[in-house]
Coordinates of C-alpha atoms in Angstrom, one line a residue:
Chain A
X1 CA -169.6 52.5 41.1
X2 CA -167.9 51.9 37.8
X3 CA -164.5 51.8 36.3
X4 CA -162.9 55.3 36.4
X5 CA -162.2 56.5 33.0
X6 CA -161.8 60.2 33.7
X7 CA -159.0 61.9 35.5
X8 CA -161.6 64.0 37.3
X9 CA -162.6 61.1 39.4
X10 CA -159.1 60.8 40.8
X11 CA -158.6 63.0 43.8
X12 CA -155.2 63.7 45.4
X13 CA -155.3 62.9 49.0
X14 CA -158.4 60.8 48.6
X15 CA -158.1 57.9 46.2
X16 CA -154.7 58.9 44.8
X17 CA -151.7 59.4 46.9
X18 CA -148.4 60.7 45.4
X19 CA -145.2 60.2 47.4
X20 CA -142.6 62.4 45.7
X21 CA -139.9 61.5 48.2
X22 CA -140.2 57.8 47.6
X23 CA -141.5 58.2 44.1
X24 CA -144.6 56.0 44.6
X25 CA -148.1 56.2 43.3
X26 CA -150.9 54.7 45.4
X27 CA -154.5 54.1 44.7
X28 CA -156.9 53.6 47.6
X29 CA -160.5 52.9 47.9
X30 CA -162.2 56.3 48.3
X31 CA -164.6 58.5 46.4
X32 CA -165.4 57.1 43.0
X33 CA -162.6 54.5 43.2
X34 CA -163.8 51.0 43.9
X35 CA -160.9 48.4 43.8
X36 CA -162.9 45.9 41.8
X37 CA -163.9 48.5 39.2
X38 CA -160.5 50.2 39.2
X39 CA -159.2 53.0 37.1
X40 CA -157.9 53.0 33.6
X41 CA -154.2 53.6 33.0
X42 CA -155.1 56.4 30.6
X43 CA -157.1 58.2 33.3
X44 CA -154.2 57.9 35.8
X45 CA -151.8 59.1 33.2
X46 CA -154.0 62.1 32.4
X47 CA -154.4 62.9 36.1
X48 CA -150.6 62.8 36.4
X49 CA -150.2 65.2 33.5
X50 CA -152.7 67.5 35.2
X51 CA -150.8 67.4 38.4
X52 CA -147.4 67.9 36.8
X53 CA -148.8 71.0 35.1
X54 CA -148.8 72.6 38.5
X55 CA -145.8 74.0 40.2
X56 CA -146.1 71.7 43.3
X57 CA -145.1 68.6 41.3
X58 CA -142.7 70.0 38.8
X59 CA -139.7 69.5 41.1
X60 CA -140.1 65.8 40.5
X61 CA -139.6 63.9 37.3
X62 CA -142.7 62.8 35.5
X63 CA -143.7 59.3 36.7
X64 CA -144.8 57.5 33.5
X65 CA -145.2 57.3 29.8
X66 CA -147.9 56.3 27.5
X67 CA -146.7 54.6 24.3
X68 CA -150.2 53.9 23.0
X69 CA -153.4 54.1 25.0
X70 CA -155.4 52.2 22.4
X71 CA -153.2 49.1 22.7
X72 CA -152.7 49.8 26.3
X73 CA -148.9 50.2 26.3
X74 CA -147.6 52.1 29.3
X75 CA -144.3 52.5 31.1
X76 CA -143.8 53.5 34.8
X77 CA -140.5 55.0 36.0
X78 CA -139.6 56.6 32.8
X79 CA -140.9 59.8 31.1
X80 CA -141.8 60.4 27.5
X81 CA -138.2 61.5 26.8
X82 CA -136.8 58.2 27.9
X83 CA -135.5 59.5 31.2
X84 CA -135.6 56.8 33.9
X85 CA -136.6 58.0 37.3
X86 CA -137.8 55.0 39.4
X87 CA -141.4 56.0 40.0
X88 CA -143.5 52.9 40.6
X89 CA -146.9 51.8 42.1
X90 CA -146.7 51.6 45.8
X91 CA -148.1 48.1 46.1
X92 CA -149.9 45.2 44.5
X93 CA -153.2 46.6 45.7
X94 CA -152.6 49.7 43.5
X95 CA -151.4 47.6 40.6
X96 CA -154.6 45.5 40.9
X97 CA -156.7 48.6 40.4
X98 CA -155.2 49.5 37.0
X99 CA -157.4 48.7 34.0
X100 CA -157.2 48.6 30.2
X101 CA -153.5 48.3 29.8
X102 CA -150.2 46.6 30.5
X103 CA -147.0 48.3 31.7
X104 CA -143.4 48.0 32.5
X105 CA -141.8 49.3 35.6
X106 CA -138.2 50.6 35.4
X107 CA -135.6 51.5 38.1
X108 CA -134.0 54.8 38.1
X109 CA -131.1 53.5 36.1
X110 CA -133.3 51.9 33.5
X111 CA -133.4 48.3 34.7
X112 CA -136.7 46.5 33.9
X113 CA -138.0 45.5 37.2
X114 CA -141.5 44.2 36.4
X115 CA -143.7 43.8 33.4
X116 CA -147.5 43.4 33.4
X117 CA -149.7 42.3 30.6
X118 CA -153.2 43.8 30.6
X119 CA -155.5 40.8 30.4
X120 CA -158.9 42.0 29.2
X121 CA -161.5 39.4 28.7
X122 CA -163.9 39.7 25.8
X123 CA -167.4 38.5 26.2
X124 CA -170.0 38.3 28.9
X125 CA -169.6 36.1 32.0
X126 CA -172.1 35.2 34.6
X127 CA -172.3 37.4 37.7
X128 CA -169.7 36.5 40.3
X129 CA -167.8 34.3 37.9
X130 CA -164.3 33.5 39.2
X131 CA -161.9 33.3 36.3
X132 CA -158.4 32.1 36.5
X133 CA -155.2 32.0 34.4
X134 CA -152.0 30.2 33.8
X135 CA -148.8 31.8 32.7
X136 CA -147.0 28.6 31.8
X137 CA -148.4 25.3 30.7
X138 CA -147.4 23.7 34.0
X139 CA -148.1 26.6 36.4
X140 CA -150.8 26.1 39.0
X141 CA -153.9 28.1 38.2
X142 CA -154.1 31.6 39.6
X143 CA -157.4 33.3 40.2
X144 CA -157.9 36.8 38.9
X145 CA -158.0 39.1 41.8
X146 CA -161.6 40.1 41.2
X147 CA -164.6 38.1 40.1
X148 CA -166.6 38.7 36.9
X149 CA -164.9 39.5 33.6
X150 CA -161.2 39.9 33.7
X151 CA -159.4 43.2 33.4
X152 CA -156.2 43.1 35.3
X153 CA -152.5 43.5 35.0
X154 CA -150.8 40.1 35.3
X155 CA -147.1 40.1 36.1
X156 CA -145.3 38.2 33.4
X157 CA -141.8 39.3 34.1
X158 CA -139.8 40.0 37.2
X159 CA -136.1 40.6 37.6
X160 CA -134.1 38.9 40.3
X161 CA -135.5 41.2 42.9
X162 CA -139.1 40.9 41.7
X163 CA -139.9 37.3 41.3
X164 CA -137.1 36.2 39.0
X165 CA -139.2 34.9 36.2
X166 CA -140.1 35.5 32.6
X167 CA -143.5 34.2 31.6
X168 CA -144.0 36.2 28.4
X169 CA -144.5 33.4 26.0
X170 CA -147.8 32.0 27.3
X171 CA -151.0 33.0 28.9
X172 CA -154.2 31.0 29.1
X173 CA -157.4 32.1 30.7
X174 CA -160.2 29.9 32.0
X175 CA -163.9 30.6 32.5
X176 CA -165.4 27.6 34.3
X177 CA -168.4 28.2 36.4
X178 CA -170.8 25.5 37.8
X179 CA -173.9 25.3 35.6
X180 CA -172.4 27.2 32.7
X181 CA -170.6 26.2 29.6
X182 CA -166.8 26.5 29.8
X183 CA -164.5 28.6 27.7
X184 CA -160.8 29.0 27.7
X185 CA -158.6 31.2 25.7
X186 CA -154.9 31.5 24.8
X187 CA -152.7 34.0 23.0
X188 CA -153.4 32.3 19.6
X189 CA -157.0 33.2 19.9
X190 CA -156.1 36.9 19.2
X191 CA -153.2 36.1 16.9
X192 CA -150.6 37.0 19.4
X193 CA -147.5 34.9 20.2
X194 CA -146.2 36.6 23.3
X195 CA -147.3 38.8 26.2
X196 CA -145.8 42.0 27.4
X197 CA -146.7 45.5 28.5
X198 CA -149.8 45.8 26.5
X199 CA -153.4 44.6 26.3
X200 CA -154.0 40.9 25.5
X201 CA -157.6 40.0 25.0
X202 CA -158.8 36.6 26.0
X203 CA -162.0 35.3 24.7
X204 CA -163.7 34.3 27.9
X205 CA -167.5 34.1 28.2
X206 CA -170.1 31.7 29.4
X207 CA -173.7 30.8 29.1
X208 CA -176.1 28.5 30.9
X209 CA -175.4 24.8 30.3
X210 CA -178.6 22.8 30.0
X211 CA -176.7 19.6 30.2
X212 CA -175.6 20.0 33.7
X213 CA -177.7 17.6 35.7
X214 CA -176.7 18.3 39.3
X215 CA -174.9 20.7 41.6
X216 CA -171.6 20.1 43.2
X217 CA -173.1 18.7 46.4
X218 CA -174.4 15.7 44.5
X219 CA -170.9 14.7 43.2
X220 CA -170.1 12.7 46.3
X221 CA -173.1 10.5 45.8
X222 CA -174.2 7.9 43.2
X223 CA -173.7 7.8 40.3
X224 CA -171.3 10.7 40.2
X225 CA -168.9 9.4 42.8
X226 CA -168.1 6.5 40.6
X227 CA -167.5 8.5 37.5
X228 CA -163.7 9.0 37.3
X229 CA -161.1 10.0 34.8
X230 CA -157.8 8.2 34.3
X231 CA -155.0 9.8 32.4
X232 CA -152.4 7.5 30.6
X233 CA -149.0 8.1 29.1
X234 CA -149.5 5.1 26.7
X235 CA -152.3 4.5 24.4
X236 CA -155.3 2.6 25.7
X237 CA -156.9 0.7 22.9
X238 CA -160.7 0.6 22.6
X239 CA -162.7 -1.1 19.9
X240 CA -165.4 1.0 18.3
X241 CA -167.4 -0.3 15.4
X242 CA -164.9 -3.1 15.0
X243 CA -161.9 -0.9 14.9
X244 CA -159.3 -0.7 17.6
X245 CA -158.4 2.9 18.3
X246 CA -156.0 4.6 20.8
X247 CA -157.0 6.8 23.7
X248 CA -155.1 8.4 26.5
X249 CA -157.8 9.5 28.9
X250 CA -160.4 7.0 29.9
X251 CA -163.5 8.1 31.9
X252 CA -165.4 5.5 33.8
X253 CA -169.0 6.3 33.0
X254 CA -170.2 4.1 35.9
X255 CA -173.4 3.3 34.0
X256 CA -174.6 6.8 34.2
X257 CA -176.3 8.9 31.5
X258 CA -174.1 10.9 29.2
X259 CA -175.5 14.1 30.9
X260 CA -174.4 12.8 34.3
X261 CA -171.0 11.8 33.0
X262 CA -170.6 15.2 31.5
X263 CA -171.7 16.9 34.7
X264 CA -169.0 15.0 36.7
X265 CA -166.3 15.7 34.1
X266 CA -167.1 19.4 34.2
X267 CA -167.0 19.3 38.0
X268 CA -163.5 17.7 37.9
X269 CA -162.3 20.5 35.6
X270 CA -163.0 23.0 38.4
X271 CA -161.0 21.3 41.1
X272 CA -157.7 22.6 42.3
X273 CA -156.7 19.1 43.2
X274 CA -155.4 16.1 41.3
X275 CA -158.3 14.7 39.3
X276 CA -156.4 11.8 37.8
X277 CA -157.6 8.5 39.2
X278 CA -154.5 6.9 37.9
X279 CA -150.9 7.2 38.9
X280 CA -150.3 10.6 37.4
X281 CA -151.2 14.1 38.6
X282 CA -153.5 16.3 36.7
X283 CA -154.8 19.5 38.2
X284 CA -158.5 19.9 37.4
X285 CA -158.7 23.6 36.9
X286 CA -156.1 23.7 34.2
X287 CA -156.8 20.3 32.6
X288 CA -157.9 20.3 29.1
X289 CA -161.6 19.9 28.4
X290 CA -162.8 16.4 28.2
X291 CA -166.3 16.5 26.8
X292 CA -168.8 18.8 25.2
X293 CA -172.3 18.5 23.9
X294 CA -173.4 19.4 20.5
X295 CA -177.2 19.2 20.8
X296 CA -177.8 15.9 22.4
X297 CA -174.7 14.3 21.1
X298 CA -171.7 14.1 23.4
X299 CA -168.3 14.6 21.8
X300 CA -165.1 13.7 23.5
X301 CA -162.0 15.8 23.0
X302 CA -158.9 14.3 21.5
X303 CA -157.9 11.0 23.1
X304 CA -160.8 10.8 25.5
X305 CA -162.9 7.6 25.8
X306 CA -165.7 6.7 28.1
X307 CA -166.2 3.2 29.4
X308 CA -169.4 1.9 30.9
X309 CA -172.0 4.0 29.3
X310 CA -175.7 3.1 29.0
X311 CA -176.7 1.0 26.0
X312 CA -179.4 3.6 25.2
X313 CA -176.7 6.3 24.9
X314 CA -174.3 4.3 22.7
X315 CA -175.4 6.1 19.6
X316 CA -175.3 9.7 20.7
X317 CA -171.6 9.9 21.5
X318 CA -168.7 10.7 19.2
X319 CA -165.3 9.6 20.3
X320 CA -162.2 11.4 19.1
X321 CA -159.2 9.1 19.3
X322 CA -155.6 10.1 20.1
X323 CA -155.0 10.6 16.4
X324 CA -157.9 13.0 16.0
X325 CA -160.1 10.5 14.2
X326 CA -163.8 10.7 15.2
X327 CA -165.4 7.4 15.8
X328 CA -168.9 6.3 16.5
X329 CA -170.5 3.1 17.6
X330 CA -172.4 1.0 15.1
X331 CA -176.1 1.7 15.7
X332 CA -177.5 -0.5 18.4
X333 CA -181.2 -0.8 18.4
X334 CA -182.9 -1.4 21.7
X335 CA -186.3 -2.1 23.0
X336 CA -188.4 -4.4 25.2
X337 CA -190.1 -7.7 24.8
X338 CA -193.4 -7.6 26.7
X339 CA -195.3 -10.6 27.9
X340 CA -198.7 -11.0 29.6
X341 CA -198.9 -12.8 33.0
X342 CA -199.8 -16.2 31.5
X343 CA -196.3 -16.4 30.1
X344 CA -194.2 -15.2 33.0
X345 CA -192.6 -17.7 35.3
X346 CA -190.6 -20.9 35.6
X347 CA -190.8 -23.3 32.7
X348 CA -191.5 -20.6 30.2
X349 CA -189.4 -19.9 27.1
X350 CA -189.2 -17.2 24.5
X351 CA -187.2 -16.7 21.4
X352 CA -186.8 -14.0 18.8
X353 CA -186.3 -15.3 15.3
X354 CA -185.8 -13.8 11.9
X355 CA -188.9 -14.3 9.8
X356 CA -186.7 -15.1 6.8
X357 CA -183.1 -15.8 6.6
X358 CA -180.7 -15.0 3.9
X359 CA -180.0 -18.6 2.9
X360 CA -181.9 -21.8 2.2
X361 CA -184.0 -23.5 4.9
X362 CA -183.3 -20.8 7.4
X363 CA -186.7 -19.1 7.6
X364 CA -188.9 -19.3 10.7
X365 CA -190.4 -22.8 10.9
X366 CA -187.4 -24.4 9.2
X367 CA -184.6 -26.4 10.8
X368 CA -182.1 -23.6 10.1
X369 CA -184.2 -20.8 11.4
X370 CA -182.0 -18.1 12.9
X371 CA -182.4 -16.7 16.3
X372 CA -181.7 -13.0 16.5
X373 CA -178.5 -12.2 18.4
X374 CA -178.2 -9.2 20.7
X375 CA -175.4 -6.6 20.4
X376 CA -173.1 -8.8 22.5
X377 CA -173.6 -11.8 20.2
X378 CA -175.9 -13.8 22.4
X379 CA -179.1 -15.3 21.3
X380 CA -182.2 -13.4 22.3
X381 CA -183.9 -16.3 24.0
X382 CA -184.5 -17.5 27.5
X383 CA -186.9 -18.0 30.3
X384 CA -189.6 -15.3 30.6
X385 CA -188.7 -14.0 34.0
X386 CA -190.5 -10.6 33.9
X387 CA -193.3 -8.9 32.1
X388 CA -190.8 -6.8 30.3
X389 CA -187.4 -7.9 29.1
X390 CA -185.0 -5.4 27.6
X391 CA -183.0 -6.4 24.5
X392 CA -180.7 -4.8 22.0
X393 CA -179.6 -5.5 18.5
X394 CA -176.6 -4.5 16.3
X395 CA -178.6 -2.8 13.6
X396 CA -175.6 -1.6 11.6
X397 CA -173.5 -4.7 12.0
X398 CA -175.9 -7.7 12.0
X399 CA -175.9 -9.8 8.8
X400 CA -177.4 -13.0 10.2
X401 CA -180.9 -11.9 9.2
X402 CA -179.9 -10.2 6.0
X403 CA -178.0 -7.1 4.8
X404 CA -176.4 -5.0 7.5
X405 CA -178.1 -1.7 8.3
X406 CA -181.6 -2.7 7.1
X407 CA -184.9 -3.3 8.9
X408 CA -185.5 -7.0 9.5
X409 CA -188.8 -8.9 10.1
X410 CA -188.8 -11.1 13.1
X411 CA -191.2 -13.2 15.1
X412 CA -191.3 -13.4 18.9
X413 CA -192.5 -16.7 20.2
X414 CA -193.3 -17.7 23.7
X415 CA -194.8 -20.5 25.7
X416 CA -195.3 -21.5 29.3
X417 CA -196.6 -25.1 29.4
X418 CA -199.6 -25.4 31.7
X419 CA -200.0 -21.7 32.0
X420 CA -199.7 -19.8 28.8
X421 CA -200.3 -21.2 25.3
X422 CA -197.8 -21.1 22.6
X423 CA -198.1 -17.6 21.1
X424 CA -196.4 -15.6 18.4
X425 CA -196.1 -11.9 17.5
X426 CA -194.6 -10.5 14.3
X427 CA -192.5 -7.3 14.3
X428 CA -189.7 -5.4 12.7
X429 CA -186.3 -4.7 14.0
X430 CA -185.8 -1.0 13.1
X431 CA -183.2 1.6 13.7
X432 CA -184.7 2.7 17.0
X433 CA -184.0 2.7 20.7
X434 CA -187.7 2.2 21.5
X435 CA -188.7 -1.1 19.8
X436 CA -191.5 -2.9 21.5
X437 CA -192.8 -6.4 20.8
X438 CA -195.7 -7.7 22.8
X439 CA -196.8 -11.3 23.3
X440 CA -200.2 -12.2 24.7
X441 CA -200.9 -15.8 25.4
X442 CA -204.2 -17.3 26.4
X443 CA -204.4 -19.3 29.6
X444 CA -203.6 -22.9 28.8
X445 CA -206.6 -24.9 30.2
X446 CA -206.0 -28.1 28.3
X447 CA -202.6 -28.9 29.7
X448 CA -202.4 -32.2 31.7
Chain B
X1 CA -189.6 -44.1 25.4
X2 CA -191.5 -40.9 24.9
X3 CA -193.6 -39.3 22.3
X4 CA -191.3 -38.1 19.6
X5 CA -191.7 -34.8 17.8
X6 CA -190.1 -34.7 14.4
X7 CA -190.2 -31.1 13.4
X8 CA -188.5 -31.6 10.1
X9 CA -191.1 -34.1 8.9
X10 CA -193.8 -32.7 11.1
X11 CA -194.7 -35.9 12.7
X12 CA -195.8 -36.7 16.2
X13 CA -194.7 -40.3 16.7
X14 CA -196.6 -42.1 19.5
X15 CA -195.0 -44.4 22.0
X16 CA -198.2 -45.8 23.4
X17 CA -201.4 -47.2 22.1
X18 CA -203.8 -45.0 24.1
X19 CA -203.4 -41.3 24.1
X20 CA -205.6 -38.3 24.5
X21 CA -205.7 -35.1 22.5
X22 CA -204.9 -33.1 25.7
X23 CA -201.9 -35.3 26.4
X24 CA -200.5 -34.7 22.9
X25 CA -201.1 -31.0 23.3
X26 CA -199.4 -30.9 26.7
X27 CA -196.4 -32.9 25.6
X28 CA -196.0 -30.7 22.6
X29 CA -196.1 -27.7 24.8
X30 CA -193.4 -29.2 26.9
X31 CA -191.3 -30.0 23.9
X32 CA -191.7 -26.6 22.3
X33 CA -190.3 -24.9 25.5
X34 CA -187.1 -26.9 25.3
X35 CA -184.0 -26.2 23.3
X36 CA -184.6 -24.1 20.2
X37 CA -187.9 -25.8 19.3
X38 CA -189.8 -22.6 19.3
X39 CA -188.2 -21.9 15.9
X40 CA -190.5 -24.5 14.4
X41 CA -194.1 -23.9 13.3
X42 CA -196.5 -24.9 16.0
X43 CA -198.0 -28.4 15.8
X44 CA -201.2 -27.5 17.6
X45 CA -203.7 -24.9 18.5
X46 CA -206.3 -25.5 21.2
X47 CA -209.7 -24.1 21.9
X48 CA -212.1 -24.6 24.8
X49 CA -211.6 -25.9 28.2
X50 CA -213.1 -22.8 29.9
X51 CA -215.3 -23.3 33.0
X52 CA -218.9 -22.9 32.1
X53 CA -220.4 -21.4 35.2
X54 CA -218.7 -21.6 38.6
X55 CA -221.7 -20.2 40.4
X56 CA -224.1 -22.9 39.3
X57 CA -223.5 -26.1 41.4
X58 CA -224.6 -28.3 38.4
X59 CA -222.0 -26.7 36.2
X60 CA -219.3 -26.1 38.8
X61 CA -217.1 -28.7 37.3
X62 CA -218.3 -28.4 33.8
X63 CA -216.0 -27.0 31.1
X64 CA -216.5 -26.1 27.5
X65 CA -215.4 -28.8 25.2
X66 CA -211.8 -28.8 24.3
X67 CA -210.6 -29.0 20.7
X68 CA -207.0 -29.6 19.7
X69 CA -206.2 -28.7 16.1
X70 CA -203.3 -30.1 14.2
X71 CA -201.6 -27.2 12.4
X72 CA -199.1 -26.7 9.7
X73 CA -199.3 -30.2 8.3
X74 CA -198.3 -31.8 11.5
X75 CA -199.7 -35.3 11.8
X76 CA -199.8 -38.2 14.3
X77 CA -198.1 -41.4 13.5
X78 CA -198.9 -44.6 15.5
X79 CA -196.3 -46.9 17.0
X80 CA -194.4 -49.1 14.6
X81 CA -196.1 -52.3 15.6
X82 CA -199.4 -54.2 15.1
X83 CA -201.7 -52.8 17.7
X84 CA -205.1 -51.4 18.6
X85 CA -204.8 -47.6 19.0
X86 CA -207.2 -45.5 21.0
X87 CA -207.4 -41.7 20.8
X88 CA -209.6 -39.8 23.1
X89 CA -210.7 -36.2 22.9
X90 CA -211.3 -33.8 20.0
X91 CA -208.2 -34.1 17.8
X92 CA -208.9 -32.6 14.4
X93 CA -207.0 -31.2 11.5
X94 CA -207.2 -27.5 10.7
X95 CA -209.0 -27.4 7.4
X96 CA -210.0 -31.0 7.5
X97 CA -208.2 -34.3 7.0
X98 CA -207.0 -37.3 8.8
X99 CA -205.0 -36.6 11.9
X100 CA -203.1 -39.9 11.4
X101 CA -200.6 -41.1 8.9
X102 CA -199.6 -44.7 8.3
X103 CA -196.7 -46.3 10.1
X104 CA -193.5 -46.4 8.2
X105 CA -193.4 -50.2 8.4
X106 CA -196.1 -52.6 7.2
X107 CA -198.1 -52.9 10.4
X108 CA -201.8 -53.2 11.1
X109 CA -203.1 -50.5 13.4
X110 CA -206.7 -50.4 14.3
X111 CA -207.6 -46.9 15.6
X112 CA -210.5 -46.3 17.9
X113 CA -211.4 -42.7 18.0
X114 CA -213.4 -41.7 21.0
X115 CA -214.9 -38.3 20.9
X116 CA -216.8 -37.0 23.9
X117 CA -220.1 -35.3 23.6
X118 CA -219.6 -31.7 22.8
X119 CA -221.7 -28.8 21.9
X120 CA -221.2 -27.8 18.3
X121 CA -222.8 -25.1 16.3
X122 CA -224.0 -25.8 12.7
X123 CA -223.5 -23.1 10.2
X124 CA -226.7 -22.2 8.2
X125 CA -227.5 -19.9 5.4
X126 CA -224.8 -17.8 3.8
X127 CA -223.4 -18.2 0.4
X128 CA -222.3 -21.7 0.8
X129 CA -224.3 -25.0 0.4
X130 CA -225.3 -25.1 4.0
X131 CA -228.6 -26.7 5.1
X132 CA -231.2 -24.4 6.5
X133 CA -232.3 -24.7 10.1
X134 CA -235.6 -26.2 8.9
X135 CA -233.8 -28.8 6.8
X136 CA -231.7 -29.8 9.8
X137 CA -234.8 -30.1 12.0
X138 CA -236.6 -32.2 9.4
X139 CA -233.5 -34.5 9.1
X140 CA -233.3 -35.0 12.8
X141 CA -237.0 -35.9 13.1
X142 CA -236.7 -38.2 10.1
X143 CA -233.7 -40.0 11.5
X144 CA -234.4 -43.7 12.0
X145 CA -233.0 -44.8 15.3
X146 CA -231.6 -48.4 15.2

């Protein structure tokens, strides 16, 4: 079936029940009317006009008024002449079948009882998508009655006898489906400042998200279970590229890849429960987005920082601090030092040295020769404990071996007395995450 | 007392009268693996020492001759005292030259250089002033033994 847009599909006694005595209108599932698909307010209005053109209904006042069908403005319980009569939908099941409009419900004496905004989502959503909305910034999320794209009257006003609230200054819709990119939309997206008895479009759509690495079932296992978000009231300072910057949400990356961290963050934003690992309470489904990918670069939203990310990922993330300033890590080159078996073991030693230093007597071979430091400031040297040893280097920040942000020539030297001869390999520290230096030593047959 | 490696002046200062090339090579390897000594240019390279033929009983314990080359202007300096020094093994200087330098003080050091028999190839022909193979053979036959 499909949304009913023609009065001819509404059939008295079948899917449309009119109770003149109690002045109620009821829609029921029958014939062409499927509750999820619903019927447009304009079709219902037109059907009522048809009915009231016959003698059998003319002894009752006309139930509703159309102010403007294009903008979806309708009134129930009042006719076009402004005469209040108390007609109303029988129940919420009926109201939930109304499409493409908002409406006000009046009492017979003209009291506004209820007001519904017609939320109509624009865009395509994945099949079966369950969207939800929030009528105040602090309200718990409410699912739209039916899945797929939203087209539903949402009550934003109720007098004392009908909820006793007035939520006509805010509406926000959310489209968050596992495996898809998230969207959310507010009044401002369509240049509106308030809701009421009319259509409000929300820009809600989704598309497959290639950066989601696992399904929800995996979130209870490593590394996802250790990826958490903590919300703070006070600034949490983090140093990025030598600058201390404020953040209010800190995600523990748990040493996972950025894609895994993103997957867990997106999972959190679909939870009805508190996702704040700190002392506060933050409902996941209505929490602001934390992260998003632009290509392979992960961007945090304002005030969000991630601790414990992989070294290899340090240069494909952009942090936005609490002041809205985007910050990136200095480029950290990374790679591996490779050694043949003659060099691996106890008693061995390796060292990475700048071929030439910026000063006097600091070239390789001279007393002041400079050992390359890793991104943490430690010398790249030690015992050769494995055939491959990872290292990193502060490419943008290092000035020990020359000007910052430039390629630098280095020599890798290794020896294992009695096993592997002194050996040397030349190389270049470049702006790369895949630097590889290899050292191959002959077996030491002369050692005594 | 131990053999001293002076990387700034590139001197290997002996602490004993008798020493072998292999011993110098080994102690330098030990020294280079300590501290930040890898930052200095190497004092030695070494060639040879490979087993010749482990399947032949006559050669089971035979090894190719070992050569230790002094590199990068490193040199050996004897002890600072009058003494007779003995160096065993093939200790040579890359590019030629004397492996030893004088003591700093005014001492008399008599150095005995004991080189084991080793197989050596002789370059012939080419563009340099090398003897021909026939000239070498003639010279050997003409050699007057004492």
